[in-house]
Coordinates of C-alpha atoms in Angstrom, one line a residue:
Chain A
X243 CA 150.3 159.1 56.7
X244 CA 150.0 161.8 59.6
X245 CA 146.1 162.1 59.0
X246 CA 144.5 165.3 59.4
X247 CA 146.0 167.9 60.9
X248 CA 144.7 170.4 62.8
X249 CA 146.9 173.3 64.5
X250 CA 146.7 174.4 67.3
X251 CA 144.7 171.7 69.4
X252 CA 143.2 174.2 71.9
X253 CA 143.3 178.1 71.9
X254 CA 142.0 180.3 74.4
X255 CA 141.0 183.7 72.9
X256 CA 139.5 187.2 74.9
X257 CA 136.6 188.5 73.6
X258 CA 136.8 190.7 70.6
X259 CA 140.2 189.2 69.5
X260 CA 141.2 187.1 66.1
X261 CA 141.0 183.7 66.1
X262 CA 143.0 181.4 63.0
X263 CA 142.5 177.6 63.0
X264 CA 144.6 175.7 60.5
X265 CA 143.9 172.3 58.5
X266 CA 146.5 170.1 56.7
X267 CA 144.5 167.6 54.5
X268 CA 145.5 164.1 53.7
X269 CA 148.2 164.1 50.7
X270 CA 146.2 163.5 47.8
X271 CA 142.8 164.5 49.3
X272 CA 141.3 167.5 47.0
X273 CA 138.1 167.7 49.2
X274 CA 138.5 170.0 52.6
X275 CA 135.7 170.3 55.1
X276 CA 134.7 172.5 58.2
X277 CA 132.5 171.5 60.8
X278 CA 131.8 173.3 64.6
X279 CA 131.2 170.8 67.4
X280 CA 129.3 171.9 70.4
X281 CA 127.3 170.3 73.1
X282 CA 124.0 172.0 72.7
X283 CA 123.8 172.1 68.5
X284 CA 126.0 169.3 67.8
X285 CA 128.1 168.9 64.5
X286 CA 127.3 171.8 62.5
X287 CA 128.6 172.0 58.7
X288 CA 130.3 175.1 57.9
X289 CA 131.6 175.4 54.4
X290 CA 133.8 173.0 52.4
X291 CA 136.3 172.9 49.1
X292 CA 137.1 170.9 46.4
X293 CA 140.2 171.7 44.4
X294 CA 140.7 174.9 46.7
X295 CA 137.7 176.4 45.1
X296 CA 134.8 177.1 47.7
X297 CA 131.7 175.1 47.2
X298 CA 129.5 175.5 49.5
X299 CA 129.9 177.8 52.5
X300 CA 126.0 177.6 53.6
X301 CA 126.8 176.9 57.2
X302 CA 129.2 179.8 57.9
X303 CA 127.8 182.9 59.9
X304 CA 127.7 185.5 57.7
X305 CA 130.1 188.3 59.7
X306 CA 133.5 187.6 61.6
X307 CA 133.8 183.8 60.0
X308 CA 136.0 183.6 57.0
X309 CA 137.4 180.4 55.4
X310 CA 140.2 180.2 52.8
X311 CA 142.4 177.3 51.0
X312 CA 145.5 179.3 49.5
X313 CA 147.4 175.6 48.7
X314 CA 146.1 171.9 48.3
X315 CA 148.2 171.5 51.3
X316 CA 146.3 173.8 53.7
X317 CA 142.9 175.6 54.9
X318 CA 142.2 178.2 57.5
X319 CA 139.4 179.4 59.4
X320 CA 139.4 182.5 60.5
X321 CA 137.0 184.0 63.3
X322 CA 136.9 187.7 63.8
X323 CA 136.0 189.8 67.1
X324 CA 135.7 186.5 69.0
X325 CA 132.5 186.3 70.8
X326 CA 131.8 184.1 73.9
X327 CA 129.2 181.5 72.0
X328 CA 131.7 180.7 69.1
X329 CA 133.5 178.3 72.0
X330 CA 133.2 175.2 70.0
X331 CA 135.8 172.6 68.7
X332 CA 136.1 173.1 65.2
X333 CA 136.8 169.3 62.7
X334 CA 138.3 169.8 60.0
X335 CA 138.2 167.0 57.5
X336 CA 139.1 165.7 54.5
X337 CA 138.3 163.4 51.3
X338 CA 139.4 162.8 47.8
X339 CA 136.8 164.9 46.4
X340 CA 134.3 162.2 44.8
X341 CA 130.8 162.3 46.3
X342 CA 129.4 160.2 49.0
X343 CA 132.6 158.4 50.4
X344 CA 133.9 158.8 53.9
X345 CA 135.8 161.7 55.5
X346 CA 138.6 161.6 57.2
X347 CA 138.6 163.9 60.2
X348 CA 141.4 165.7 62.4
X349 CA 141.3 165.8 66.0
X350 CA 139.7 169.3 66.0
X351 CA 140.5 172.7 67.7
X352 CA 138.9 173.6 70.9
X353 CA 138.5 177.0 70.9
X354 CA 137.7 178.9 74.1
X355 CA 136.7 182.6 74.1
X356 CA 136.6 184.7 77.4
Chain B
X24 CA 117.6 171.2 54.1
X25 CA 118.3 167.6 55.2
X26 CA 117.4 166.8 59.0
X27 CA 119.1 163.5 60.6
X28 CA 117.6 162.1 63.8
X29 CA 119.1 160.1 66.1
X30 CA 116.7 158.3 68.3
X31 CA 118.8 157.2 70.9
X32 CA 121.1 159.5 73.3
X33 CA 122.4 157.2 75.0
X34 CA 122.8 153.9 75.3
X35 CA 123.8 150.7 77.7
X36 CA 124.3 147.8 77.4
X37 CA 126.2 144.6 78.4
X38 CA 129.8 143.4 77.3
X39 CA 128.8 141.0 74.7
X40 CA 125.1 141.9 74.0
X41 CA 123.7 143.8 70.9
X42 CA 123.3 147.4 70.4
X43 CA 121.4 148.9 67.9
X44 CA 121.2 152.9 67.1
X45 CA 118.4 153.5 65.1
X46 CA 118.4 156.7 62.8
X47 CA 115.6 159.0 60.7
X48 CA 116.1 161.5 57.9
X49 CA 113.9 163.6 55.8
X50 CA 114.9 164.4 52.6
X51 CA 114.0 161.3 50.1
X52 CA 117.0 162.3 47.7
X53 CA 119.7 161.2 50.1
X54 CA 121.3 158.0 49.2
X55 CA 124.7 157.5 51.2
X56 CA 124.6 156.9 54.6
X57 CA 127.7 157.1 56.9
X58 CA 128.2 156.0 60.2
X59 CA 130.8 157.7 62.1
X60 CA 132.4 157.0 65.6
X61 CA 134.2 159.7 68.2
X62 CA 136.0 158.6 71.2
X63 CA 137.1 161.3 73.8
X64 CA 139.3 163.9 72.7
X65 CA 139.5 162.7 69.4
X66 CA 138.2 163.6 66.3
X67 CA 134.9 161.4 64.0
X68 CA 136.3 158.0 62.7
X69 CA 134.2 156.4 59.8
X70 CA 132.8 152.8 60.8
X71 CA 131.4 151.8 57.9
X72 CA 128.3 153.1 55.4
X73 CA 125.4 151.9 53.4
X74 CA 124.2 153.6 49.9
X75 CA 120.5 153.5 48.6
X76 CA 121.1 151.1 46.5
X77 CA 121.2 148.2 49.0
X78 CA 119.2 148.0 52.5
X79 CA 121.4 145.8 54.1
X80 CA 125.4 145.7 55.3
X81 CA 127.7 144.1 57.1
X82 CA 131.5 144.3 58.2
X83 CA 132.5 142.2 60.9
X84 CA 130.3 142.9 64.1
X85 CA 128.8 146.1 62.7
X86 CA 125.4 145.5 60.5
X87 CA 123.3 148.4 59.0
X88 CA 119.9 148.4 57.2
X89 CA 118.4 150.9 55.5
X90 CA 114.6 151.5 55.1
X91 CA 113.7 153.8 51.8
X92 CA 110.1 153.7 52.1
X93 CA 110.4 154.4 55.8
X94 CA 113.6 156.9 55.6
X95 CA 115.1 154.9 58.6
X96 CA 118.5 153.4 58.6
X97 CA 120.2 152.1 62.1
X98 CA 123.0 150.4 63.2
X99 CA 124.1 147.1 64.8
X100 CA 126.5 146.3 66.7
X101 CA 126.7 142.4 67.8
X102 CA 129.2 141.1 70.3
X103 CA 129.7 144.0 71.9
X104 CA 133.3 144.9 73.9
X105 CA 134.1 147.7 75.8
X106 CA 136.4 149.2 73.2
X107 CA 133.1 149.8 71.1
X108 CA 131.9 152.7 73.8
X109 CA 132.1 156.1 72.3
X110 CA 129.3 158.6 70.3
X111 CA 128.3 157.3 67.5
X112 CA 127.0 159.6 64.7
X113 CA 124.6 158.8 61.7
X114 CA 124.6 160.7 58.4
X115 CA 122.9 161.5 55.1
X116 CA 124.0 163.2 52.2
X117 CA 122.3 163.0 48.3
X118 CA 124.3 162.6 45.2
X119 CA 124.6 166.1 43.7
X120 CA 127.2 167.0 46.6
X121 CA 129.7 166.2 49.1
X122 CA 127.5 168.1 51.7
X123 CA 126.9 165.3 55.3
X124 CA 124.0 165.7 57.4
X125 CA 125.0 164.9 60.6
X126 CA 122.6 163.3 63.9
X127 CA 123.1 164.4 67.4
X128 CA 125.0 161.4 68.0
X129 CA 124.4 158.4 70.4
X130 CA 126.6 158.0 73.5
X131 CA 127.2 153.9 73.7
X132 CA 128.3 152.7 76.8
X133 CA 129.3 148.6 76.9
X134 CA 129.7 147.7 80.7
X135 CA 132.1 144.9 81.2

C-alpha cells in the first residue's frame, strides 16, 4: 500500500497561470479530503468527497478554486489565475468514508506562485 | 463553526521527561478527537484519538484525556525520545460529518 499520493510534490507557477494538483486515495478509501497548509493560517479545510459526490466544499474560495473527483481512484484541485497568497502546500487525504476515524494524509504539494 | 486551540506553540523538553500538549474547543457537539503528528517534509500522521464517550486513553507512551464539561482534551507523551519531535496537531469533529477542526499545531522539541 503506496499511501496517499499526491502529484507533483512541488510546483512553481507565475502569477495569473493554472495550477492542477492531483490526489490518488488509498484503494478502498471512499472518503477524499483537501486541506491548504500555511504558516500564518495553519491547516485550513477546503472541501471533501465521499463516493466522488462533493460534500462539503465550505472552505474553498469561492473564484479560481475548483475541486473534482472524476474516479474513486483520483481527485484534483484546480487553482485558476494563480495569485501570490495561494502559496501553500496543499494535503490531500483520505479515509474509508465512516465518520469520525483517522485520515490518512499524502505528503502534500508545495505550491509556489511568483 | 468549530474553533480548536492549541495552547502551546512550542514546546521543550528533555529526552525522557513528559510532555503534555493541552488543547480547547468550542462547539459542545464535537465528540471525536484526533491527534495528529507532522515531521518535516512530510505530510500529518494520526497518533492516536479519544471519542466523547471516554475521558481517558492510552497507547503505549502516548495518554489523552478529555474534559466535556471543560471542552479541554490534551495529550501526553511519557518517556519521551528524540524521534517524538515534530508538530503535533489536535482536532475536533461532531458526529453528523467527516468535517476535522484542526489547532495551530505544537512544535515538540525532545533534546537528547
Amino acid at each position: 500500500n503506496a499511501g496517499v499520493i499526491q502529484t507533483p510534490r512541488h510546483k512553481v507557477t507565475g502569477k495569473g497561470q493554472e495550477a492542477t494538483l492531483w490526489c490518488e486515495p488509498i484503494s478502498g478509501h471512499s472518503a477524499v479530503f483537501w486541506y491548504r497548509q500555511t504558516i500564518v493560517q495553519g491547516l485550513e479545510f477546503l472541501t471533501y468527497f465521499r463516493n466522488q459526490a462533493p460534500i462539503d466544499d465550505s472552505g474553498m474560495p469561492k473564484e479560481r478554486f475548483s475541486a473534482q473527483m472524476p474516479n474513486q481512484s483520483h481527485s484534483t484541485l484546480k487553482i485558476q489565475s494563480t495569485q501570490p497568497q495561494d502559496s501553500a502546500v496543499y494535503l490531500c487525504a483520505s479515509s474509508f468514508g465512516t465518520i469520525n476515524e483517522r485520515l490518512f494524509f499524502g505528503h502534500g504539494t508545495k505550491l509556489s506562485v511568483l | 463553526g468549530e474553533k480548536v486551540e492549541q495552547h502551546e506553540s512550542t514546546l521543550s523538553v528533555r529526552e525522557g521527561d513528559s510532555a503534555v500538549i493541552n488543547c480547547t474547543y468550542t462547539d459542545t457537539a464535537s465528540s471525536y478527537f484526533p491527534w495528529y503528528k507532522q515531521e518535516a517534509g512530510k505530510g500529518l500522521h494520526f497518533v492516536i484519538d479519544i471519542r466523547s464517550n471516554v475521558d481517558r486513553k492510552q497507547s503505549q507512551r502516548l495518554i489523552v484525556l478529555l474534559d466535556k464539561k471543560a471542552k479541554r482534551f490534551s495529550l501526553h507523551i511519557t518517556a519521551t525520545q528524540p524521534e517524538d519531535s515534530a508538530i503535533y496537531f489536535c482536532a475536533a469533529s461532531k458526529n453528523n460529518n467527516n468535517r476535522i477542526f484542526f489547532g495551530d499545531g505544537t512544535q515538540l522539541v525532545v533534546k537528547p
